[in-house]
Amino acid sequence: MEVCTTIADARKALEGAAGPIGAVLTMGALHEGHLTLVRRAREECGTVAASIYVNPTQFGDKNDLAAYPRGIQEDLHVLRDEGVDVVFIPTDAEMYPPGFDTWVEPGKVAEPLEGALRPGHFKGVCTVVLKLFITLRPDTSYFGQKDAQQVIVIRQMVEDLALGVEVIAVPTARDRDGLALSSRNAKLNFAERQAAPVLYRALRLAEELALRGQRDGDIVREAIQECIWGEELADIDYVSIADPKTLQELTTIDRPALASLAVRFGDTRLIDNVLLD
Ligand code: AMP
């Protein structure tokens, strides 16, 4: 496994690599969720390139950025075990050199949900993902369905800018109690970790209601909210039932719908979603 810290070295490492090239972009503190992406890439691609970069421009809150879990040595160990070929670990100076002044400004799909709660988040995400794509030049990229809006925003960018990268959404990996795996779970205290599976319980409830024929978006939204209100430690940022392509809220569930939510437990903000199909 070749570990590169500069764009030039990463390009050189991938020159003439066996195709297709699959990319898995991460912020590190790797867990089984990340590894489902890596394994899928390993199965489907001749070369697997992973990146580890905690991108400062997608964090609105400096404390959140400072507190983001990091563990580069362990991450490299895990990626080597999974048979990754190239790992790109750039510095901030490499990604945002002095005078950096060009940004990708995503449109409407970046406005609601995470975009509304975290202004500028997707501008940072798109800019760094584009730069990582330009560095690694993947044929295929693997993203987690857990960050559903991110997948939608990146697909839109890929299409609009004709990047020619296939974007594959990989199903959410969960803990045994249903909690979606996330690097942020490590920041939950014992009581918060006990409470957090309420998110998946609430989403399952929405699935069940939709399956039983409930088509009223408000009723499903309220059912999710009430389920989460049952947990004292949970503080809801949003609960959404939206069109999975446009992310417009649905009053009537007359098509497949994305049920998604963001909930805070103390200082830790978790997101999750399921597709009501
Ligand atoms: P992050 O390091 O949080 O930026 O995540 C890197 C990639 O892993 C993103 O595409 C995430 O959507 C994906 N990912 C994170 N958690 C999970 C999970 N539990 N299941 C599947 N993919 C995930």
PDB file of C-alpha atoms and ligand atoms in Angstrom:
ATOM      1  CA  MET A   1       0.000   0.000   0.000  1.00  0.00           C
ATOM      2  CA  GLU A   2       1.412   3.329  -1.036  1.00  0.00           C
ATOM      3  CA  VAL A   3       0.780   6.256   1.308  1.00  0.00           C
ATOM      4  CA  CYS A   4       0.913   9.666  -0.382  1.00  0.00           C
ATOM      5  CA  THR A   5       0.674  13.094   1.157  1.00  0.00           C
ATOM      6  CA  THR A   6       0.940  15.244  -1.962  1.00  0.00           C
ATOM      7  CA  ILE A   7      -1.295  15.468  -5.009  1.00  0.00           C
ATOM      8  CA  ALA A   8       1.700  14.899  -7.274  1.00  0.00           C
ATOM      9  CA  ASP A   9       2.694  11.699  -5.442  1.00  0.00           C
ATOM     10  CA  ALA A  10      -0.873  10.348  -5.434  1.00  0.00           C
ATOM     11  CA  ARG A  11      -1.135  10.938  -9.191  1.00  0.00           C
ATOM     12  CA  LYS A  12       2.194   9.222  -9.740  1.00  0.00           C
ATOM     13  CA  ALA A  13       1.166   6.248  -7.588  1.00  0.00           C
ATOM     14  CA  LEU A  14      -1.990   5.811  -9.692  1.00  0.00           C
ATOM     15  CA  GLU A  15      -0.351   6.309 -13.075  1.00  0.00           C
ATOM     16  CA  GLY A  16      -0.923   3.217 -15.176  1.00  0.00           C
ATOM     17  CA  ALA A  17      -2.774   1.513 -12.300  1.00  0.00           C
ATOM     18  CA  ALA A  18      -5.037  -1.412 -13.185  1.00  0.00           C
ATOM     19  CA  GLY A  19      -8.542  -0.153 -13.912  1.00  0.00           C
ATOM     20  CA  PRO A  20     -11.156   0.513 -12.961  1.00  0.00           C
ATOM     21  CA  ILE A  21      -9.941   2.788 -10.173  1.00  0.00           C
ATOM     22  CA  GLY A  22     -12.334   2.881  -7.209  1.00  0.00           C
ATOM     23  CA  ALA A  23     -12.182   5.718  -4.671  1.00  0.00           C
ATOM     24  CA  VAL A  24     -13.357   5.765  -1.076  1.00  0.00           C
ATOM     25  CA  LEU A  25     -13.145   9.233   0.451  1.00  0.00           C
ATOM     26  CA  THR A  26     -13.122   9.403   4.231  1.00  0.00           C
ATOM     27  CA  MET A  27     -12.351  11.657   7.164  1.00  0.00           C
ATOM     28  CA  GLY A  28     -10.652   8.798   9.008  1.00  0.00           C
ATOM     29  CA  ALA A  29     -11.469   7.299  12.442  1.00  0.00           C
ATOM     30  CA  LEU A  30     -12.434   4.329  10.316  1.00  0.00           C
ATOM     31  CA  HIS A  31     -15.126   1.858  11.351  1.00  0.00           C
ATOM     32  CA  GLU A  32     -16.996  -1.042   9.750  1.00  0.00           C
ATOM     33  CA  GLY A  33     -19.207   1.434   7.839  1.00  0.00           C
ATOM     34  CA  HIS A  34     -16.180   2.784   5.985  1.00  0.00           C
ATOM     35  CA  LEU A  35     -14.967  -0.755   5.444  1.00  0.00           C
ATOM     36  CA  THR A  36     -18.172  -1.801   3.667  1.00  0.00           C
ATOM     37  CA  LEU A  37     -17.276   0.877   1.091  1.00  0.00           C
ATOM     38  CA  VAL A  38     -13.664  -0.285   0.868  1.00  0.00           C
ATOM     39  CA  ARG A  39     -14.690  -3.937   0.491  1.00  0.00           C
ATOM     40  CA  ARG A  40     -17.180  -3.139  -2.234  1.00  0.00           C
ATOM     41  CA  ALA A  41     -14.494  -1.140  -4.063  1.00  0.00           C
ATOM     42  CA  ARG A  42     -12.015  -4.000  -3.602  1.00  0.00           C
ATOM     43  CA  GLU A  43     -14.532  -6.456  -5.115  1.00  0.00           C
ATOM     44  CA  GLU A  44     -15.341  -4.297  -8.109  1.00  0.00           C
ATOM     45  CA  CYS A  45     -12.132  -2.436  -8.965  1.00  0.00           C
ATOM     46  CA  GLY A  46      -8.647  -3.217 -10.203  1.00  0.00           C
ATOM     47  CA  THR A  47      -7.191  -0.507  -7.981  1.00  0.00           C
ATOM     48  CA  VAL A  48      -8.585   0.938  -4.751  1.00  0.00           C
ATOM     49  CA  ALA A  49      -7.609   4.431  -3.653  1.00  0.00           C
ATOM     50  CA  ALA A  50      -8.737   5.748  -0.282  1.00  0.00           C
ATOM     51  CA  SER A  51      -8.334   9.208   1.145  1.00  0.00           C
ATOM     52  CA  ILE A  52      -8.233  10.339   4.736  1.00  0.00           C
ATOM     53  CA  TYR A  53      -8.757  14.045   5.146  1.00  0.00           C
ATOM     54  CA  VAL A  54     -10.697  15.951   7.790  1.00  0.00           C
ATOM     55  CA  ASN A  55     -11.813  18.768   5.532  1.00  0.00           C
ATOM     56  CA  PRO A  56     -11.954  21.998   7.583  1.00  0.00           C
ATOM     57  CA  THR A  57     -14.155  23.866   5.104  1.00  0.00           C
ATOM     58  CA  GLN A  58     -17.132  21.569   5.630  1.00  0.00           C
ATOM     59  CA  PHE A  59     -17.208  22.255   9.390  1.00  0.00           C
ATOM     60  CA  GLY A  60     -19.109  25.384  10.385  1.00  0.00           C
ATOM     61  CA  ASP A  61     -18.169  24.957  14.016  1.00  0.00           C
ATOM     62  CA  LYS A  62     -14.459  25.152  14.932  1.00  0.00           C
ATOM     63  CA  ASN A  63     -15.016  23.151  18.132  1.00  0.00           C
ATOM     64  CA  ASP A  64     -16.660  20.370  16.127  1.00  0.00           C
ATOM     65  CA  LEU A  65     -13.622  20.299  13.810  1.00  0.00           C
ATOM     66  CA  ALA A  66     -11.168  20.282  16.719  1.00  0.00           C
ATOM     67  CA  ALA A  67     -13.073  17.494  18.495  1.00  0.00           C
ATOM     68  CA  TYR A  68     -13.443  15.303  15.382  1.00  0.00           C
ATOM     69  CA  PRO A  69     -11.950  11.871  16.212  1.00  0.00           C
ATOM     70  CA  ARG A  70      -8.614  11.061  14.566  1.00  0.00           C
ATOM     71  CA  GLY A  71      -6.430   7.950  14.547  1.00  0.00           C
ATOM     72  CA  ILE A  72      -4.255   7.829  11.469  1.00  0.00           C
ATOM     73  CA  GLN A  73      -1.958   4.935  12.414  1.00  0.00           C
ATOM     74  CA  GLU A  74      -4.842   2.606  13.210  1.00  0.00           C
ATOM     75  CA  ASP A  75      -6.626   3.747  10.016  1.00  0.00           C
ATOM     76  CA  LEU A  76      -3.593   2.913   7.857  1.00  0.00           C
ATOM     77  CA  HIS A  77      -3.329  -0.483   9.496  1.00  0.00           C
ATOM     78  CA  VAL A  78      -6.973  -1.245   8.728  1.00  0.00           C
ATOM     79  CA  LEU A  79      -6.727  -0.051   5.109  1.00  0.00           C
ATOM     80  CA  ARG A  80      -3.620  -2.170   4.548  1.00  0.00           C
ATOM     81  CA  ASP A  81      -5.483  -5.221   5.886  1.00  0.00           C
ATOM     82  CA  GLU A  82      -8.330  -4.543   3.445  1.00  0.00           C
ATOM     83  CA  GLY A  83      -5.952  -4.550   0.482  1.00  0.00           C
ATOM     84  CA  VAL A  84      -6.168  -0.866  -0.411  1.00  0.00           C
ATOM     85  CA  ASP A  85      -3.545   0.098  -3.010  1.00  0.00           C
ATOM     86  CA  VAL A  86      -3.092   3.830  -2.496  1.00  0.00           C
ATOM     87  CA  VAL A  87      -3.958   6.056   0.468  1.00  0.00           C
ATOM     88  CA  PHE A  88      -3.959   9.807   0.051  1.00  0.00           C
ATOM     89  CA  ILE A  89      -3.516  11.791   3.273  1.00  0.00           C
ATOM     90  CA  PRO A  90      -3.090  15.410   2.296  1.00  0.00           C
ATOM     91  CA  THR A  91      -2.295  18.300   4.608  1.00  0.00           C
ATOM     92  CA  ASP A  92      -4.470  21.402   4.772  1.00  0.00           C
ATOM     93  CA  ALA A  93      -1.714  23.282   2.923  1.00  0.00           C
ATOM     94  CA  GLU A  94      -1.884  20.763   0.078  1.00  0.00           C
ATOM     95  CA  MET A  95      -5.670  21.038  -0.293  1.00  0.00           C
ATOM     96  CA  TYR A  96      -5.979  24.756   0.477  1.00  0.00           C
ATOM     97  CA  PRO A  97      -2.645  26.385  -0.407  1.00  0.00           C
ATOM     98  CA  PRO A  98      -2.178  30.082   0.370  1.00  0.00           C
ATOM     99  CA  GLY A  99      -4.327  32.134  -1.998  1.00  0.00           C
ATOM    100  CA  PHE A 100      -6.833  29.304  -2.585  1.00  0.00           C
ATOM    101  CA  ASP A 101      -9.902  31.067  -3.970  1.00  0.00           C
ATOM    102  CA  THR A 102     -12.074  28.737  -6.086  1.00  0.00           C
ATOM    103  CA  TRP A 103     -15.124  26.957  -4.731  1.00  0.00           C
ATOM    104  CA  VAL A 104     -17.863  24.632  -5.946  1.00  0.00           C
ATOM    105  CA  GLU A 105     -21.233  26.131  -5.038  1.00  0.00           C
ATOM    106  CA  PRO A 106     -23.902  23.419  -5.131  1.00  0.00           C
ATOM    107  CA  GLY A 107     -27.497  24.358  -5.925  1.00  0.00           C
ATOM    108  CA  LYS A 108     -30.987  23.538  -4.688  1.00  0.00           C
ATOM    109  CA  VAL A 109     -30.401  19.980  -3.452  1.00  0.00           C
ATOM    110  CA  ALA A 110     -27.827  21.360  -1.007  1.00  0.00           C
ATOM    111  CA  GLU A 111     -30.273  23.857   0.528  1.00  0.00           C
ATOM    112  CA  PRO A 112     -32.614  21.883   2.830  1.00  0.00           C
ATOM    113  CA  LEU A 113     -31.846  19.516   5.753  1.00  0.00           C
ATOM    114  CA  GLU A 114     -28.078  19.419   6.422  1.00  0.00           C
ATOM    115  CA  GLY A 115     -27.594  22.420   4.133  1.00  0.00           C
ATOM    116  CA  ALA A 116     -30.049  24.500   6.172  1.00  0.00           C
ATOM    117  CA  LEU A 117     -28.577  23.483   9.533  1.00  0.00           C
ATOM    118  CA  ARG A 118     -24.942  23.649   8.427  1.00  0.00           C
ATOM    119  CA  PRO A 119     -24.547  26.643   6.088  1.00  0.00           C
ATOM    120  CA  GLY A 120     -21.620  26.222   3.709  1.00  0.00           C
ATOM    121  CA  HIS A 121     -21.234  22.522   4.559  1.00  0.00           C
ATOM    122  CA  PHE A 122     -21.904  21.198   1.064  1.00  0.00           C
ATOM    123  CA  LYS A 123     -19.835  23.949  -0.574  1.00  0.00           C
ATOM    124  CA  GLY A 124     -16.888  22.599   1.447  1.00  0.00           C
ATOM    125  CA  VAL A 125     -17.816  18.985   0.662  1.00  0.00           C
ATOM    126  CA  CYS A 126     -18.177  19.577  -3.097  1.00  0.00           C
ATOM    127  CA  THR A 127     -14.969  21.560  -3.337  1.00  0.00           C
ATOM    128  CA  VAL A 128     -12.899  18.942  -1.557  1.00  0.00           C
ATOM    129  CA  VAL A 129     -14.559  15.995  -3.339  1.00  0.00           C
ATOM    130  CA  LEU A 130     -13.885  17.617  -6.714  1.00  0.00           C
ATOM    131  CA  LYS A 131     -10.236  18.156  -5.781  1.00  0.00           C
ATOM    132  CA  LEU A 132      -9.941  14.566  -4.529  1.00  0.00           C
ATOM    133  CA  PHE A 133     -11.544  13.298  -7.749  1.00  0.00           C
ATOM    134  CA  ILE A 134      -9.094  15.364  -9.803  1.00  0.00           C
ATOM    135  CA  THR A 135      -6.222  13.922  -7.771  1.00  0.00           C
ATOM    136  CA  LEU A 136      -7.271  10.254  -7.777  1.00  0.00           C
ATOM    137  CA  ARG A 137      -9.152  10.265 -11.106  1.00  0.00           C
ATOM    138  CA  PRO A 138     -11.409   7.368 -10.122  1.00  0.00           C
ATOM    139  CA  ASP A 139     -13.762   5.592 -12.513  1.00  0.00           C
ATOM    140  CA  THR A 140     -16.052   4.748  -9.616  1.00  0.00           C
ATOM    141  CA  SER A 141     -16.523   6.301  -6.187  1.00  0.00           C
ATOM    142  CA  TYR A 142     -18.232   4.743  -3.195  1.00  0.00           C
ATOM    143  CA  PHE A 143     -20.286   6.811  -0.764  1.00  0.00           C
ATOM    144  CA  GLY A 144     -22.420   5.779   2.195  1.00  0.00           C
ATOM    145  CA  GLN A 145     -26.206   5.960   1.944  1.00  0.00           C
ATOM    146  CA  LYS A 146     -26.022   7.073   5.587  1.00  0.00           C
ATOM    147  CA  ASP A 147     -25.137  10.543   4.278  1.00  0.00           C
ATOM    148  CA  ALA A 148     -28.047  10.486   1.840  1.00  0.00           C
ATOM    149  CA  GLN A 149     -28.039  14.185   0.996  1.00  0.00           C
ATOM    150  CA  GLN A 150     -24.294  14.080   0.373  1.00  0.00           C
ATOM    151  CA  VAL A 151     -24.841  11.344  -2.235  1.00  0.00           C
ATOM    152  CA  ILE A 152     -27.528  13.433  -3.945  1.00  0.00           C
ATOM    153  CA  VAL A 153     -25.406  16.596  -3.928  1.00  0.00           C
ATOM    154  CA  ILE A 154     -22.341  14.781  -5.284  1.00  0.00           C
ATOM    155  CA  ARG A 155     -24.352  13.012  -7.996  1.00  0.00           C
ATOM    156  CA  GLN A 156     -25.677  16.408  -9.090  1.00  0.00           C
ATOM    157  CA  MET A 157     -22.146  17.862  -9.167  1.00  0.00           C
ATOM    158  CA  VAL A 158     -20.822  14.883 -11.136  1.00  0.00           C
ATOM    159  CA  GLU A 159     -23.613  15.262 -13.668  1.00  0.00           C
ATOM    160  CA  ASP A 160     -23.476  19.063 -13.949  1.00  0.00           C
ATOM    161  CA  LEU A 161     -19.696  19.215 -14.296  1.00  0.00           C
ATOM    162  CA  ALA A 162     -19.521  16.051 -16.456  1.00  0.00           C
ATOM    163  CA  LEU A 163     -16.922  14.538 -14.151  1.00  0.00           C
ATOM    164  CA  GLY A 164     -17.374  11.052 -15.579  1.00  0.00           C
ATOM    165  CA  VAL A 165     -17.161   9.344 -12.176  1.00  0.00           C
ATOM    166  CA  GLU A 166     -19.714   6.680 -11.317  1.00  0.00           C
ATOM    167  CA  VAL A 167     -21.200   7.338  -7.860  1.00  0.00           C
ATOM    168  CA  ILE A 168     -22.278   4.230  -5.966  1.00  0.00           C
ATOM    169  CA  ALA A 169     -24.335   4.529  -2.777  1.00  0.00           C
ATOM    170  CA  VAL A 170     -23.560   1.724  -0.324  1.00  0.00           C
ATOM    171  CA  PRO A 171     -26.216   0.705   2.246  1.00  0.00           C
ATOM    172  CA  THR A 172     -25.772   1.939   5.814  1.00  0.00           C
ATOM    173  CA  ALA A 173     -23.804  -0.362   8.118  1.00  0.00           C
ATOM    174  CA  ARG A 174     -25.381  -0.571  11.567  1.00  0.00           C
ATOM    175  CA  ASP A 175     -24.479  -1.777  15.025  1.00  0.00           C
ATOM    176  CA  ARG A 176     -26.400  -4.732  16.409  1.00  0.00           C
ATOM    177  CA  ASP A 177     -28.905  -2.421  18.081  1.00  0.00           C
ATOM    178  CA  GLY A 178     -29.567  -0.594  14.800  1.00  0.00           C
ATOM    179  CA  LEU A 179     -27.481   2.517  15.448  1.00  0.00           C
ATOM    180  CA  ALA A 180     -25.846   3.615  12.174  1.00  0.00           C
ATOM    181  CA  LEU A 181     -22.071   3.355  12.508  1.00  0.00           C
ATOM    182  CA  SER A 182     -20.425   6.753  12.612  1.00  0.00           C
ATOM    183  CA  SER A 183     -17.076   8.150  13.719  1.00  0.00           C
ATOM    184  CA  ARG A 184     -19.118  10.481  15.933  1.00  0.00           C
ATOM    185  CA  ASN A 185     -20.583   7.574  17.947  1.00  0.00           C
ATOM    186  CA  ALA A 186     -17.258   7.432  19.824  1.00  0.00           C
ATOM    187  CA  LYS A 187     -18.131  10.791  21.385  1.00  0.00           C
ATOM    188  CA  LEU A 188     -21.372   9.550  22.968  1.00  0.00           C
ATOM    189  CA  ASN A 189     -21.231   8.910  26.708  1.00  0.00           C
ATOM    190  CA  PHE A 190     -22.699   5.685  28.070  1.00  0.00           C
ATOM    191  CA  ALA A 191     -26.221   7.051  28.591  1.00  0.00           C
ATOM    192  CA  GLU A 192     -26.252   8.759  25.187  1.00  0.00           C
ATOM    193  CA  ARG A 193     -25.067   5.583  23.478  1.00  0.00           C
ATOM    194  CA  GLN A 194     -27.888   3.684  25.215  1.00  0.00           C
ATOM    195  CA  ALA A 195     -30.395   6.258  23.983  1.00  0.00           C
ATOM    196  CA  ALA A 196     -29.129   6.636  20.391  1.00  0.00           C
ATOM    197  CA  PRO A 197     -30.756   3.495  18.873  1.00  0.00           C
ATOM    198  CA  VAL A 198     -34.059   5.379  19.165  1.00  0.00           C
ATOM    199  CA  LEU A 199     -33.172   6.933  15.789  1.00  0.00           C
ATOM    200  CA  TYR A 200     -33.358   3.651  13.918  1.00  0.00           C
ATOM    201  CA  ARG A 201     -36.404   2.557  15.923  1.00  0.00           C
ATOM    202  CA  ALA A 202     -38.160   5.750  14.805  1.00  0.00           C
ATOM    203  CA  LEU A 203     -37.168   5.212  11.169  1.00  0.00           C
ATOM    204  CA  ARG A 204     -38.344   1.606  11.320  1.00  0.00           C
ATOM    205  CA  LEU A 205     -41.647   2.845  12.658  1.00  0.00           C
ATOM    206  CA  ALA A 206     -41.928   5.137   9.626  1.00  0.00           C
ATOM    207  CA  GLU A 207     -41.193   2.180   7.356  1.00  0.00           C
ATOM    208  CA  GLU A 208     -43.885   0.174   9.066  1.00  0.00           C
ATOM    209  CA  LEU A 209     -46.463   2.965   8.765  1.00  0.00           C
ATOM    210  CA  ALA A 210     -45.694   3.407   5.060  1.00  0.00           C
ATOM    211  CA  LEU A 211     -45.884  -0.343   4.531  1.00  0.00           C
ATOM    212  CA  ARG A 212     -49.296  -0.403   6.172  1.00  0.00           C
ATOM    213  CA  GLY A 213     -50.452   2.201   3.657  1.00  0.00           C
ATOM    214  CA  GLN A 214     -50.050   5.470   5.554  1.00  0.00           C
ATOM    215  CA  ARG A 215     -49.634   8.139   2.850  1.00  0.00           C
ATOM    216  CA  ASP A 216     -49.891  11.286   4.961  1.00  0.00           C
ATOM    217  CA  GLY A 217     -46.395  12.793   5.250  1.00  0.00           C
ATOM    218  CA  ASP A 218     -47.280  14.792   8.384  1.00  0.00           C
ATOM    219  CA  ILE A 219     -48.555  11.734  10.229  1.00  0.00           C
ATOM    220  CA  VAL A 220     -45.366   9.798   9.476  1.00  0.00           C
ATOM    221  CA  ARG A 221     -43.168  12.802  10.413  1.00  0.00           C
ATOM    222  CA  GLU A 222     -45.050  13.216  13.699  1.00  0.00           C
ATOM    223  CA  ALA A 223     -44.784   9.505  14.497  1.00  0.00           C
ATOM    224  CA  ILE A 224     -40.997   9.719  14.111  1.00  0.00           C
ATOM    225  CA  GLN A 225     -40.842  12.838  16.262  1.00  0.00           C
ATOM    226  CA  GLU A 226     -42.964  11.351  19.022  1.00  0.00           C
ATOM    227  CA  CYS A 227     -40.859   8.218  19.119  1.00  0.00           C
ATOM    228  CA  ILE A 228     -37.701  10.329  19.521  1.00  0.00           C
ATOM    229  CA  TRP A 229     -39.288  12.654  22.095  1.00  0.00           C
ATOM    230  CA  GLY A 230     -39.632   9.521  24.224  1.00  0.00           C
ATOM    231  CA  GLU A 231     -35.859   9.690  24.753  1.00  0.00           C
ATOM    232  CA  GLU A 232     -34.983  12.448  27.198  1.00  0.00           C
ATOM    233  CA  LEU A 233     -31.406  12.829  25.919  1.00  0.00           C
ATOM    234  CA  ALA A 234     -32.426  13.326  22.296  1.00  0.00           C
ATOM    235  CA  ASP A 235     -32.818  16.796  20.799  1.00  0.00           C
ATOM    236  CA  ILE A 236     -34.279  16.893  17.279  1.00  0.00           C
ATOM    237  CA  ASP A 237     -32.716  19.142  14.599  1.00  0.00           C
ATOM    238  CA  TYR A 238     -35.071  17.936  11.860  1.00  0.00           C
ATOM    239  CA  VAL A 239     -37.261  15.078  10.767  1.00  0.00           C
ATOM    240  CA  SER A 240     -37.949  14.933   7.050  1.00  0.00           C
ATOM    241  CA  ILE A 241     -40.056  12.937   4.620  1.00  0.00           C
ATOM    242  CA  ALA A 242     -38.869  14.083   1.230  1.00  0.00           C
ATOM    243  CA  ASP A 243     -38.575  13.200  -2.420  1.00  0.00           C
ATOM    244  CA  PRO A 244     -35.326  11.212  -2.657  1.00  0.00           C
ATOM    245  CA  LYS A 245     -34.159  13.079  -5.773  1.00  0.00           C
ATOM    246  CA  THR A 246     -35.119  16.702  -5.098  1.00  0.00           C
ATOM    247  CA  LEU A 247     -35.351  16.552  -1.268  1.00  0.00           C
ATOM    248  CA  GLN A 248     -38.576  18.556  -1.439  1.00  0.00           C
ATOM    249  CA  GLU A 249     -40.783  17.735   1.561  1.00  0.00           C
ATOM    250  CA  LEU A 250     -43.766  15.522   0.723  1.00  0.00           C
ATOM    251  CA  THR A 251     -47.236  16.153   2.103  1.00  0.00           C
ATOM    252  CA  THR A 252     -48.437  12.963   0.441  1.00  0.00           C
ATOM    253  CA  ILE A 253     -46.219   9.908   0.183  1.00  0.00           C
ATOM    254  CA  ASP A 254     -47.226   9.092  -3.376  1.00  0.00           C
ATOM    255  CA  ARG A 255     -43.760   7.899  -4.480  1.00  0.00           C
ATOM    256  CA  PRO A 256     -40.664   6.427  -2.818  1.00  0.00           C
ATOM    257  CA  ALA A 257     -39.647   8.820  -0.039  1.00  0.00           C
ATOM    258  CA  LEU A 258     -36.517   9.457   1.978  1.00  0.00           C
ATOM    259  CA  ALA A 259     -37.201   9.541   5.712  1.00  0.00           C
ATOM    260  CA  SER A 260     -34.231  11.309   7.280  1.00  0.00           C
ATOM    261  CA  LEU A 261     -33.374  12.930  10.570  1.00  0.00           C
ATOM    262  CA  ALA A 262     -30.691  14.756  12.513  1.00  0.00           C
ATOM    263  CA  VAL A 263     -30.730  14.515  16.285  1.00  0.00           C
ATOM    264  CA  ARG A 264     -28.347  15.784  18.944  1.00  0.00           C
ATOM    265  CA  PHE A 265     -27.307  13.800  22.005  1.00  0.00           C
ATOM    266  CA  GLY A 266     -25.370  16.253  24.178  1.00  0.00           C
ATOM    267  CA  ASP A 267     -22.622  17.672  21.942  1.00  0.00           C
ATOM    268  CA  THR A 268     -22.907  14.884  19.405  1.00  0.00           C
ATOM    269  CA  ARG A 269     -25.056  15.290  16.342  1.00  0.00           C
ATOM    270  CA  LEU A 270     -26.172  12.105  14.580  1.00  0.00           C
ATOM    271  CA  ILE A 271     -27.928  11.646  11.243  1.00  0.00           C
ATOM    272  CA  ASP A 272     -29.709   8.643   9.781  1.00  0.00           C
ATOM    273  CA  ASN A 273     -32.233   7.791   7.098  1.00  0.00           C
ATOM    274  CA  VAL A 274     -34.210   5.011   5.427  1.00  0.00           C
ATOM    275  CA  LEU A 275     -35.855   4.878   2.040  1.00  0.00           C
ATOM    276  CA  LEU A 276     -39.617   4.332   2.210  1.00  0.00           C
ATOM    277  CA  ASP A 277     -40.088   2.396  -0.984  1.00  0.00           C
TER     278      ASP A 277
HETATM  279  P1  AMP B   1     -16.820  10.129   6.771  1.00  0.00           P
HETATM  280  O1  AMP B   1     -15.475   9.641   7.183  1.00  0.00           O
HETATM  281  O2  AMP B   1     -17.796  10.233   7.885  1.00  0.00           O
HETATM  282  O3  AMP B   1     -16.743  11.360   5.894  1.00  0.00           O
HETATM  283  O4  AMP B   1     -17.413   8.991   5.826  1.00  0.00           O
HETATM  284  C1  AMP B   1     -16.718   8.567   4.683  1.00  0.00           C
HETATM  285  C2  AMP B   1     -17.660   7.757   3.830  1.00  0.00           C
HETATM  286  O5  AMP B   1     -18.122   6.638   4.585  1.00  0.00           O
HETATM  287  C3  AMP B   1     -18.912   8.551   3.420  1.00  0.00           C
HETATM  288  O6  AMP B   1     -19.256   8.211   2.090  1.00  0.00           O
HETATM  289  C4  AMP B   1     -19.948   8.062   4.397  1.00  0.00           C
HETATM  290  O7  AMP B   1     -21.269   8.168   3.911  1.00  0.00           O
HETATM  291  C5  AMP B   1     -19.544   6.604   4.547  1.00  0.00           C
HETATM  292  N1  AMP B   1     -20.088   6.045   5.793  1.00  0.00           N
HETATM  293  C6  AMP B   1     -19.991   6.570   7.041  1.00  0.00           C
HETATM  294  N2  AMP B   1     -20.678   5.807   7.924  1.00  0.00           N
HETATM  295  C7  AMP B   1     -21.225   4.792   7.215  1.00  0.00           C
HETATM  296  C8  AMP B   1     -22.067   3.678   7.540  1.00  0.00           C
HETATM  297  N3  AMP B   1     -22.472   3.455   8.797  1.00  0.00           N
HETATM  298  N4  AMP B   1     -22.440   2.837   6.554  1.00  0.00           N
HETATM  299  C9  AMP B   1     -22.033   3.055   5.274  1.00  0.00           C
HETATM  300  N5  AMP B   1     -21.246   4.088   4.902  1.00  0.00           N
HETATM  301  C10 AMP B   1     -20.847   4.949   5.845  1.00  0.00           C
END
